[in-house]
Amino acid sequence: MRHIPNIITSLNILSGCISIILAFENNLFLASIFIIIAAAFDFFDGFSARLLKAYSEIGKQLDSLADMISFGLAPSVIVFSLILKSLNINTFSFELPIYQIFLSLLAFLITVFSGLRLAKFNIDTRQTVSFIGLPTPANAIFIASLPIILFYNEDSVFATIIENVYFLELLVVIFSFLLVSEIEMFSLKFKTYNFGENKLRYLFLLISILTIFIFKSISIPIIIIIYIILSVLNSYLLKQK
C-alpha cells in the first residue's frame, strides 16, 4: 500500500512524457489533455499519501521530478509549437533567422522558471499551508487550455489572439514571473471540510463551477486568473489584519 502514491506519481511522469511527444508531433489538443491527466494524478498522489499515511522522502523528490516534466517541460513544448505555428515555421532549425530562433526558444523560460519554482518550494518552510508564487500545475493547466480553446473555437477571435506570437511571448514572460514571485497563493488542499476554515476554497470552487457553465471551452484560463486574483486579495486582506 505504501507504494501506491509513488505509482500514481509515476503515472504523472508518463502522462507528461506522452504530452511532450504529442506536442512535438503538433497534436496540441491531446498534448493538453495529457497535461490535465497529469494534474489529476498529481492531485491523487498527494491525496492517497495522506489517506494511507504513506509519506516518504523519495515520494517528495519524485513528485518534484514529475512536476518538472509534466508542468515544466510539457507546457513549454506546447508554447514552442504554438510560436512556430504563429511564425509560419514548419520545422525548427538553428539556421532560421536569429529573431525567430530567439522567439521560439523563449518558450522554454517556462521550464527554467518552473525548475526554480520547484527547487524553491522544496526548501521554503513558508509553503506548508499556502504557496509563494504560482504553483506549476496551475501554470501548466493555463497553458494547456490554449490548444483546447483553439480546438473548439478555431475561427473565433480567441484563435486570432492565441495564435499571435506577441501574445504568446507576453504570456511566457508574465507566467514565468508569477512562478517565482513572492505572491502568496492559497492551497486547494482541504485538511478539514469545515466551512469556516475553508471559506476561500469553497468560494473559489463555486465561482469555478459557475465559470465552466457560463464560458464552457474558454473557462479554464478564466478560472486560473480568478485563482490568482483571489490569492492576491486574500493575501492583502490578511496583511491588513
PDB file of C-alpha atoms in Angstrom:
ATOM      1  CA  MET A   1       0.000   0.000   0.000  1.00  0.00           C
ATOM      2  CA  ARG A   2       2.874   2.380   0.767  1.00  0.00           C
ATOM      3  CA  HIS A   3       3.956   2.299  -2.887  1.00  0.00           C
ATOM      4  CA  ILE A   4       0.575   3.437  -4.263  1.00  0.00           C
ATOM      5  CA  PRO A   5       1.359   7.224  -4.089  1.00  0.00           C
ATOM      6  CA  ASN A   6       4.659   6.706  -5.943  1.00  0.00           C
ATOM      7  CA  ILE A   7       2.931   4.578  -8.594  1.00  0.00           C
ATOM      8  CA  ILE A   8       0.424   7.414  -9.141  1.00  0.00           C
ATOM      9  CA  THR A   9       3.295   9.929  -9.333  1.00  0.00           C
ATOM     10  CA  SER A  10       4.985   7.690 -11.921  1.00  0.00           C
ATOM     11  CA  LEU A  11       1.759   7.841 -13.981  1.00  0.00           C
ATOM     12  CA  ASN A  12       2.055  11.639 -13.744  1.00  0.00           C
ATOM     13  CA  ILE A  13       5.554  11.379 -15.268  1.00  0.00           C
ATOM     14  CA  LEU A  14       4.294   9.057 -18.011  1.00  0.00           C
ATOM     15  CA  SER A  15       1.444  11.448 -18.846  1.00  0.00           C
ATOM     16  CA  GLY A  16       3.908  14.333 -19.094  1.00  0.00           C
ATOM     17  CA  CYS A  17       6.159  12.341 -21.433  1.00  0.00           C
ATOM     18  CA  ILE A  18       3.208  11.441 -23.673  1.00  0.00           C
ATOM     19  CA  SER A  19       2.184  15.124 -23.702  1.00  0.00           C
ATOM     20  CA  ILE A  20       5.678  16.131 -24.869  1.00  0.00           C
ATOM     21  CA  ILE A  21       5.675  13.542 -27.683  1.00  0.00           C
ATOM     22  CA  LEU A  22       2.224  14.675 -28.838  1.00  0.00           C
ATOM     23  CA  ALA A  23       3.269  18.347 -28.730  1.00  0.00           C
ATOM     24  CA  PHE A  24       6.335  17.673 -30.898  1.00  0.00           C
ATOM     25  CA  GLU A  25       4.007  15.834 -33.308  1.00  0.00           C
ATOM     26  CA  ASN A  26       1.873  19.016 -33.326  1.00  0.00           C
ATOM     27  CA  ASN A  27      -1.119  17.233 -31.760  1.00  0.00           C
ATOM     28  CA  LEU A  28      -1.535  20.046 -29.264  1.00  0.00           C
ATOM     29  CA  PHE A  29      -5.092  19.217 -28.225  1.00  0.00           C
ATOM     30  CA  LEU A  30      -4.176  15.726 -27.000  1.00  0.00           C
ATOM     31  CA  ALA A  31      -0.915  17.073 -25.545  1.00  0.00           C
ATOM     32  CA  SER A  32      -3.013  19.453 -23.435  1.00  0.00           C
ATOM     33  CA  ILE A  33      -5.381  16.665 -22.377  1.00  0.00           C
ATOM     34  CA  PHE A  34      -2.415  14.651 -21.081  1.00  0.00           C
ATOM     35  CA  ILE A  35      -1.227  17.637 -19.023  1.00  0.00           C
ATOM     36  CA  ILE A  36      -4.674  17.743 -17.419  1.00  0.00           C
ATOM     37  CA  ILE A  37      -4.471  13.963 -16.824  1.00  0.00           C
ATOM     38  CA  ALA A  38      -1.044  14.533 -15.225  1.00  0.00           C
ATOM     39  CA  ALA A  39      -2.605  17.198 -12.972  1.00  0.00           C
ATOM     40  CA  ALA A  40      -5.246  14.670 -11.878  1.00  0.00           C
ATOM     41  CA  PHE A  41      -2.501  12.166 -10.988  1.00  0.00           C
ATOM     42  CA  ASP A  42      -0.662  14.973  -9.158  1.00  0.00           C
ATOM     43  CA  PHE A  43      -3.757  15.560  -7.025  1.00  0.00           C
ATOM     44  CA  PHE A  44      -4.388  11.886  -6.308  1.00  0.00           C
ATOM     45  CA  ASP A  45      -0.806  11.031  -5.359  1.00  0.00           C
ATOM     46  CA  GLY A  46      -0.950  13.585  -2.540  1.00  0.00           C
ATOM     47  CA  PHE A  47      -4.478  12.531  -1.620  1.00  0.00           C
ATOM     48  CA  SER A  48      -3.500   8.848  -1.453  1.00  0.00           C
ATOM     49  CA  ALA A  49      -0.339   9.644   0.546  1.00  0.00           C
ATOM     50  CA  ARG A  50      -2.437  11.472   3.157  1.00  0.00           C
ATOM     51  CA  LEU A  51      -5.127   8.785   3.159  1.00  0.00           C
ATOM     52  CA  LEU A  52      -2.663   5.900   3.506  1.00  0.00           C
ATOM     53  CA  LYS A  53      -0.178   7.893   5.626  1.00  0.00           C
ATOM     54  CA  ALA A  54       2.444   6.764   3.108  1.00  0.00           C
ATOM     55  CA  TYR A  55       4.816   9.717   3.255  1.00  0.00           C
ATOM     56  CA  SER A  56       8.441   9.252   2.168  1.00  0.00           C
ATOM     57  CA  GLU A  57      11.417  11.358   1.149  1.00  0.00           C
ATOM     58  CA  ILE A  58      11.622   9.537  -2.191  1.00  0.00           C
ATOM     59  CA  GLY A  59       7.950  10.378  -2.785  1.00  0.00           C
ATOM     60  CA  LYS A  60       8.663  14.061  -2.191  1.00  0.00           C
ATOM     61  CA  GLN A  61      11.574  14.080  -4.622  1.00  0.00           C
ATOM     62  CA  LEU A  62       9.711  12.001  -7.210  1.00  0.00           C
ATOM     63  CA  ASP A  63       6.789  14.426  -7.050  1.00  0.00           C
ATOM     64  CA  SER A  64       9.068  17.370  -7.903  1.00  0.00           C
ATOM     65  CA  LEU A  65      10.648  15.470 -10.792  1.00  0.00           C
ATOM     66  CA  ALA A  66       7.189  14.588 -12.116  1.00  0.00           C
ATOM     67  CA  ASP A  67       6.091  18.222 -11.871  1.00  0.00           C
ATOM     68  CA  MET A  68       9.201  19.335 -13.738  1.00  0.00           C
ATOM     69  CA  ILE A  69       8.334  17.054 -16.665  1.00  0.00           C
ATOM     70  CA  SER A  70       4.538  17.419 -16.749  1.00  0.00           C
ATOM     71  CA  PHE A  71       4.196  21.042 -15.623  1.00  0.00           C
ATOM     72  CA  GLY A  72       7.581  22.478 -16.614  1.00  0.00           C
ATOM     73  CA  LEU A  73       8.769  20.923 -19.867  1.00  0.00           C
ATOM     74  CA  ALA A  74       5.453  19.768 -21.396  1.00  0.00           C
ATOM     75  CA  PRO A  75       3.789  23.231 -21.345  1.00  0.00           C
ATOM     76  CA  SER A  76       6.960  24.793 -22.761  1.00  0.00           C
ATOM     77  CA  VAL A  77       6.843  22.408 -25.728  1.00  0.00           C
ATOM     78  CA  ILE A  78       3.181  23.335 -26.299  1.00  0.00           C
ATOM     79  CA  VAL A  79       4.018  27.057 -26.309  1.00  0.00           C
ATOM     80  CA  PHE A  80       7.073  26.334 -28.509  1.00  0.00           C
ATOM     81  CA  SER A  81       4.786  24.606 -31.054  1.00  0.00           C
ATOM     82  CA  LEU A  82       2.254  27.459 -30.902  1.00  0.00           C
ATOM     83  CA  ILE A  83       5.009  30.025 -31.513  1.00  0.00           C
ATOM     84  CA  LEU A  84       6.313  28.064 -34.508  1.00  0.00           C
ATOM     85  CA  LYS A  85       2.795  27.976 -35.907  1.00  0.00           C
ATOM     86  CA  SER A  86       2.341  31.716 -35.340  1.00  0.00           C
ATOM     87  CA  LEU A  87       5.621  32.373 -37.197  1.00  0.00           C
ATOM     88  CA  ASN A  88       4.615  30.014 -40.036  1.00  0.00           C
ATOM     89  CA  ILE A  89       7.599  27.759 -39.332  1.00  0.00           C
ATOM     90  CA  ASN A  90       7.040  24.086 -40.174  1.00  0.00           C
ATOM     91  CA  THR A  91      10.293  22.739 -38.745  1.00  0.00           C
ATOM     92  CA  PHE A  92      12.554  24.426 -36.203  1.00  0.00           C
ATOM     93  CA  SER A  93      16.190  24.841 -37.194  1.00  0.00           C
ATOM     94  CA  PHE A  94      19.128  26.824 -35.844  1.00  0.00           C
ATOM     95  CA  GLU A  95      19.574  28.052 -39.414  1.00  0.00           C
ATOM     96  CA  LEU A  96      16.440  30.198 -39.055  1.00  0.00           C
ATOM     97  CA  PRO A  97      16.805  33.983 -38.645  1.00  0.00           C
ATOM     98  CA  ILE A  98      18.132  34.899 -35.184  1.00  0.00           C
ATOM     99  CA  TYR A  99      14.940  36.655 -34.097  1.00  0.00           C
ATOM    100  CA  GLN A 100      12.824  33.592 -34.958  1.00  0.00           C
ATOM    101  CA  ILE A 101      15.179  31.323 -33.008  1.00  0.00           C
ATOM    102  CA  PHE A 102      15.015  33.702 -30.045  1.00  0.00           C
ATOM    103  CA  LEU A 103      11.211  33.998 -30.103  1.00  0.00           C
ATOM    104  CA  SER A 104      10.815  30.216 -30.402  1.00  0.00           C
ATOM    105  CA  LEU A 105      13.252  29.256 -27.639  1.00  0.00           C
ATOM    106  CA  LEU A 106      11.817  31.856 -25.276  1.00  0.00           C
ATOM    107  CA  ALA A 107       9.027  29.315 -24.680  1.00  0.00           C
ATOM    108  CA  PHE A 108      11.455  27.301 -22.548  1.00  0.00           C
ATOM    109  CA  LEU A 109      11.663  30.091 -19.986  1.00  0.00           C
ATOM    110  CA  ILE A 110       8.620  28.327 -18.534  1.00  0.00           C
ATOM    111  CA  THR A 111      10.733  25.194 -17.994  1.00  0.00           C
ATOM    112  CA  VAL A 112      13.559  27.197 -16.424  1.00  0.00           C
ATOM    113  CA  PHE A 113      11.300  29.139 -14.059  1.00  0.00           C
ATOM    114  CA  SER A 114       9.282  26.021 -13.212  1.00  0.00           C
ATOM    115  CA  GLY A 115      12.549  24.408 -12.127  1.00  0.00           C
ATOM    116  CA  LEU A 116      13.361  27.436  -9.976  1.00  0.00           C
ATOM    117  CA  ARG A 117       9.833  27.374  -8.541  1.00  0.00           C
ATOM    118  CA  LEU A 118      10.029  23.681  -7.614  1.00  0.00           C
ATOM    119  CA  ALA A 119      13.518  23.981  -6.109  1.00  0.00           C
ATOM    120  CA  LYS A 120      12.352  26.972  -4.080  1.00  0.00           C
ATOM    121  CA  PHE A 121       9.268  25.077  -2.887  1.00  0.00           C
ATOM    122  CA  ASN A 122      11.356  22.149  -1.629  1.00  0.00           C
ATOM    123  CA  ILE A 123      13.430  24.329   0.707  1.00  0.00           C
ATOM    124  CA  ASP A 124      10.947  27.095   1.596  1.00  0.00           C
ATOM    125  CA  THR A 125       9.473  26.457   5.055  1.00  0.00           C
ATOM    126  CA  ARG A 126       6.816  29.149   4.473  1.00  0.00           C
ATOM    127  CA  GLN A 127       4.957  26.962   1.964  1.00  0.00           C
ATOM    128  CA  THR A 128       3.363  24.437   4.304  1.00  0.00           C
ATOM    129  CA  VAL A 129      -0.254  25.680   4.156  1.00  0.00           C
ATOM    130  CA  SER A 130      -0.071  28.006   1.128  1.00  0.00           C
ATOM    131  CA  PHE A 131       2.156  28.675  -1.881  1.00  0.00           C
ATOM    132  CA  ILE A 132       4.590  31.500  -2.580  1.00  0.00           C
ATOM    133  CA  GLY A 133       4.346  32.058  -6.312  1.00  0.00           C
ATOM    134  CA  LEU A 134       2.053  30.409  -8.833  1.00  0.00           C
ATOM    135  CA  PRO A 135       2.037  26.591  -8.465  1.00  0.00           C
ATOM    136  CA  THR A 136       3.418  24.792 -11.523  1.00  0.00           C
ATOM    137  CA  PRO A 137       0.221  22.731 -12.106  1.00  0.00           C
ATOM    138  CA  ALA A 138      -1.888  25.921 -12.299  1.00  0.00           C
ATOM    139  CA  ASN A 139       0.580  27.449 -14.755  1.00  0.00           C
ATOM    140  CA  ALA A 140       0.621  24.278 -16.889  1.00  0.00           C
ATOM    141  CA  ILE A 141      -3.179  23.977 -16.926  1.00  0.00           C
ATOM    142  CA  PHE A 142      -3.461  27.602 -18.087  1.00  0.00           C
ATOM    143  CA  ILE A 143      -1.102  26.882 -20.993  1.00  0.00           C
ATOM    144  CA  ALA A 144      -2.841  23.565 -21.750  1.00  0.00           C
ATOM    145  CA  SER A 145      -6.122  25.441 -22.075  1.00  0.00           C
ATOM    146  CA  LEU A 146      -4.869  27.383 -25.112  1.00  0.00           C
ATOM    147  CA  PRO A 147      -4.915  24.474 -27.627  1.00  0.00           C
ATOM    148  CA  ILE A 148      -8.249  23.346 -26.161  1.00  0.00           C
ATOM    149  CA  ILE A 149      -9.699  26.806 -26.856  1.00  0.00           C
ATOM    150  CA  LEU A 150      -8.253  26.657 -30.383  1.00  0.00           C
ATOM    151  CA  PHE A 151      -9.795  23.218 -30.921  1.00  0.00           C
ATOM    152  CA  TYR A 152     -13.309  24.375 -30.017  1.00  0.00           C
ATOM    153  CA  ASN A 153     -13.056  27.963 -31.331  1.00  0.00           C
ATOM    154  CA  GLU A 154     -10.972  27.587 -34.476  1.00  0.00           C
ATOM    155  CA  ASP A 155     -12.335  30.594 -36.372  1.00  0.00           C
ATOM    156  CA  SER A 156     -13.027  32.901 -33.447  1.00  0.00           C
ATOM    157  CA  VAL A 157     -11.328  35.994 -32.075  1.00  0.00           C
ATOM    158  CA  PHE A 158      -9.829  33.760 -29.363  1.00  0.00           C
ATOM    159  CA  ALA A 159      -7.912  31.800 -32.002  1.00  0.00           C
ATOM    160  CA  THR A 160      -6.587  35.031 -33.515  1.00  0.00           C
ATOM    161  CA  ILE A 161      -5.297  36.157 -30.114  1.00  0.00           C
ATOM    162  CA  ILE A 162      -3.781  32.797 -29.125  1.00  0.00           C
ATOM    163  CA  GLU A 163      -2.005  32.423 -32.471  1.00  0.00           C
ATOM    164  CA  ASN A 164      -0.399  35.857 -32.154  1.00  0.00           C
ATOM    165  CA  VAL A 165       3.310  35.475 -31.414  1.00  0.00           C
ATOM    166  CA  TYR A 166       3.481  38.625 -29.257  1.00  0.00           C
ATOM    167  CA  PHE A 167       0.572  37.425 -27.102  1.00  0.00           C
ATOM    168  CA  LEU A 168       2.384  34.113 -26.574  1.00  0.00           C
ATOM    169  CA  GLU A 169       5.672  35.814 -25.706  1.00  0.00           C
ATOM    170  CA  LEU A 170       3.880  38.086 -23.235  1.00  0.00           C
ATOM    171  CA  LEU A 171       2.260  35.060 -21.584  1.00  0.00           C
ATOM    172  CA  VAL A 172       5.646  33.368 -21.249  1.00  0.00           C
ATOM    173  CA  VAL A 173       7.161  36.410 -19.528  1.00  0.00           C
ATOM    174  CA  ILE A 174       4.180  37.059 -17.221  1.00  0.00           C
ATOM    175  CA  PHE A 175       3.746  33.461 -16.108  1.00  0.00           C
ATOM    176  CA  SER A 176       7.492  32.907 -15.685  1.00  0.00           C
ATOM    177  CA  PHE A 177       7.462  35.896 -13.320  1.00  0.00           C
ATOM    178  CA  LEU A 178       4.394  34.575 -11.457  1.00  0.00           C
ATOM    179  CA  LEU A 179       6.084  31.205 -10.884  1.00  0.00           C
ATOM    180  CA  VAL A 180       8.927  32.745  -8.855  1.00  0.00           C
ATOM    181  CA  SER A 181       7.076  35.765  -7.466  1.00  0.00           C
ATOM    182  CA  GLU A 182       6.562  36.419  -3.747  1.00  0.00           C
ATOM    183  CA  ILE A 183       2.776  36.481  -4.202  1.00  0.00           C
ATOM    184  CA  GLU A 184       1.071  34.214  -1.674  1.00  0.00           C
ATOM    185  CA  MET A 185      -1.340  31.760  -3.337  1.00  0.00           C
ATOM    186  CA  PHE A 186      -3.868  29.771  -1.333  1.00  0.00           C
ATOM    187  CA  SER A 187      -3.775  25.973  -1.450  1.00  0.00           C
ATOM    188  CA  LEU A 188      -6.773  23.953  -2.626  1.00  0.00           C
ATOM    189  CA  LYS A 189      -5.967  21.106  -0.229  1.00  0.00           C
ATOM    190  CA  PHE A 190      -8.680  20.567   2.394  1.00  0.00           C
ATOM    191  CA  LYS A 191      -7.340  19.478   5.788  1.00  0.00           C
ATOM    192  CA  THR A 192     -10.915  19.547   7.122  1.00  0.00           C
ATOM    193  CA  TYR A 193     -14.234  20.248   5.421  1.00  0.00           C
ATOM    194  CA  ASN A 194     -15.261  22.889   7.964  1.00  0.00           C
ATOM    195  CA  PHE A 195     -16.755  25.860   6.099  1.00  0.00           C
ATOM    196  CA  GLY A 196     -15.243  28.466   8.428  1.00  0.00           C
ATOM    197  CA  GLU A 197     -11.707  27.191   7.782  1.00  0.00           C
ATOM    198  CA  ASN A 198     -12.214  26.817   4.037  1.00  0.00           C
ATOM    199  CA  LYS A 199     -14.388  29.778   3.012  1.00  0.00           C
ATOM    200  CA  LEU A 200     -11.969  30.918   0.321  1.00  0.00           C
ATOM    201  CA  ARG A 201     -11.642  27.409  -1.125  1.00  0.00           C
ATOM    202  CA  TYR A 202     -15.417  26.899  -1.241  1.00  0.00           C
ATOM    203  CA  LEU A 203     -15.877  30.339  -2.813  1.00  0.00           C
ATOM    204  CA  PHE A 204     -13.294  29.523  -5.474  1.00  0.00           C
ATOM    205  CA  LEU A 205     -14.895  26.151  -6.245  1.00  0.00           C
ATOM    206  CA  LEU A 206     -18.339  27.778  -6.555  1.00  0.00           C
ATOM    207  CA  ILE A 207     -17.004  30.509  -8.868  1.00  0.00           C
ATOM    208  CA  SER A 208     -15.151  27.865 -10.909  1.00  0.00           C
ATOM    209  CA  ILE A 209     -18.310  25.780 -11.418  1.00  0.00           C
ATOM    210  CA  LEU A 210     -20.274  28.862 -12.497  1.00  0.00           C
ATOM    211  CA  THR A 211     -17.453  29.896 -14.839  1.00  0.00           C
ATOM    212  CA  ILE A 212     -17.461  26.468 -16.509  1.00  0.00           C
ATOM    213  CA  PHE A 213     -21.234  26.657 -17.086  1.00  0.00           C
ATOM    214  CA  ILE A 214     -21.060  30.213 -18.450  1.00  0.00           C
ATOM    215  CA  PHE A 215     -17.858  30.205 -20.513  1.00  0.00           C
ATOM    216  CA  LYS A 216     -17.517  26.475 -21.329  1.00  0.00           C
ATOM    217  CA  SER A 217     -14.449  25.880 -23.571  1.00  0.00           C
ATOM    218  CA  ILE A 218     -12.745  29.150 -22.580  1.00  0.00           C
ATOM    219  CA  SER A 219     -13.382  28.699 -18.850  1.00  0.00           C
ATOM    220  CA  ILE A 220     -10.004  27.219 -17.799  1.00  0.00           C
ATOM    221  CA  PRO A 221      -7.779  30.315 -18.230  1.00  0.00           C
ATOM    222  CA  ILE A 222     -10.501  32.453 -16.641  1.00  0.00           C
ATOM    223  CA  ILE A 223     -10.539  30.136 -13.601  1.00  0.00           C
ATOM    224  CA  ILE A 224      -6.736  30.364 -13.261  1.00  0.00           C
ATOM    225  CA  ILE A 225      -6.889  34.170 -13.475  1.00  0.00           C
ATOM    226  CA  ILE A 226      -9.646  34.196 -10.830  1.00  0.00           C
ATOM    227  CA  TYR A 227      -7.432  31.987  -8.633  1.00  0.00           C
ATOM    228  CA  ILE A 228      -4.569  34.485  -8.938  1.00  0.00           C
ATOM    229  CA  ILE A 229      -6.839  37.482  -8.210  1.00  0.00           C
ATOM    230  CA  LEU A 230      -8.449  35.803  -5.168  1.00  0.00           C
ATOM    231  CA  SER A 231      -4.995  34.860  -3.868  1.00  0.00           C
ATOM    232  CA  VAL A 232      -3.740  38.441  -4.183  1.00  0.00           C
ATOM    233  CA  LEU A 233      -6.862  39.823  -2.477  1.00  0.00           C
ATOM    234  CA  ASN A 234      -6.699  37.240   0.298  1.00  0.00           C
ATOM    235  CA  SER A 235      -3.027  37.958   0.905  1.00  0.00           C
ATOM    236  CA  TYR A 236      -3.714  41.701   1.022  1.00  0.00           C
ATOM    237  CA  LEU A 237      -6.628  41.302   3.481  1.00  0.00           C
ATOM    238  CA  LEU A 238      -4.594  39.063   5.763  1.00  0.00           C
ATOM    239  CA  LYS A 239      -1.797  41.664   5.897  1.00  0.00           C
ATOM    240  CA  GLN A 240      -4.325  44.346   6.860  1.00  0.00           C
ATOM    241  CA  LYS A 241      -5.444  42.428   9.955  1.00  0.00           C
TER     242      LYS A 241
END
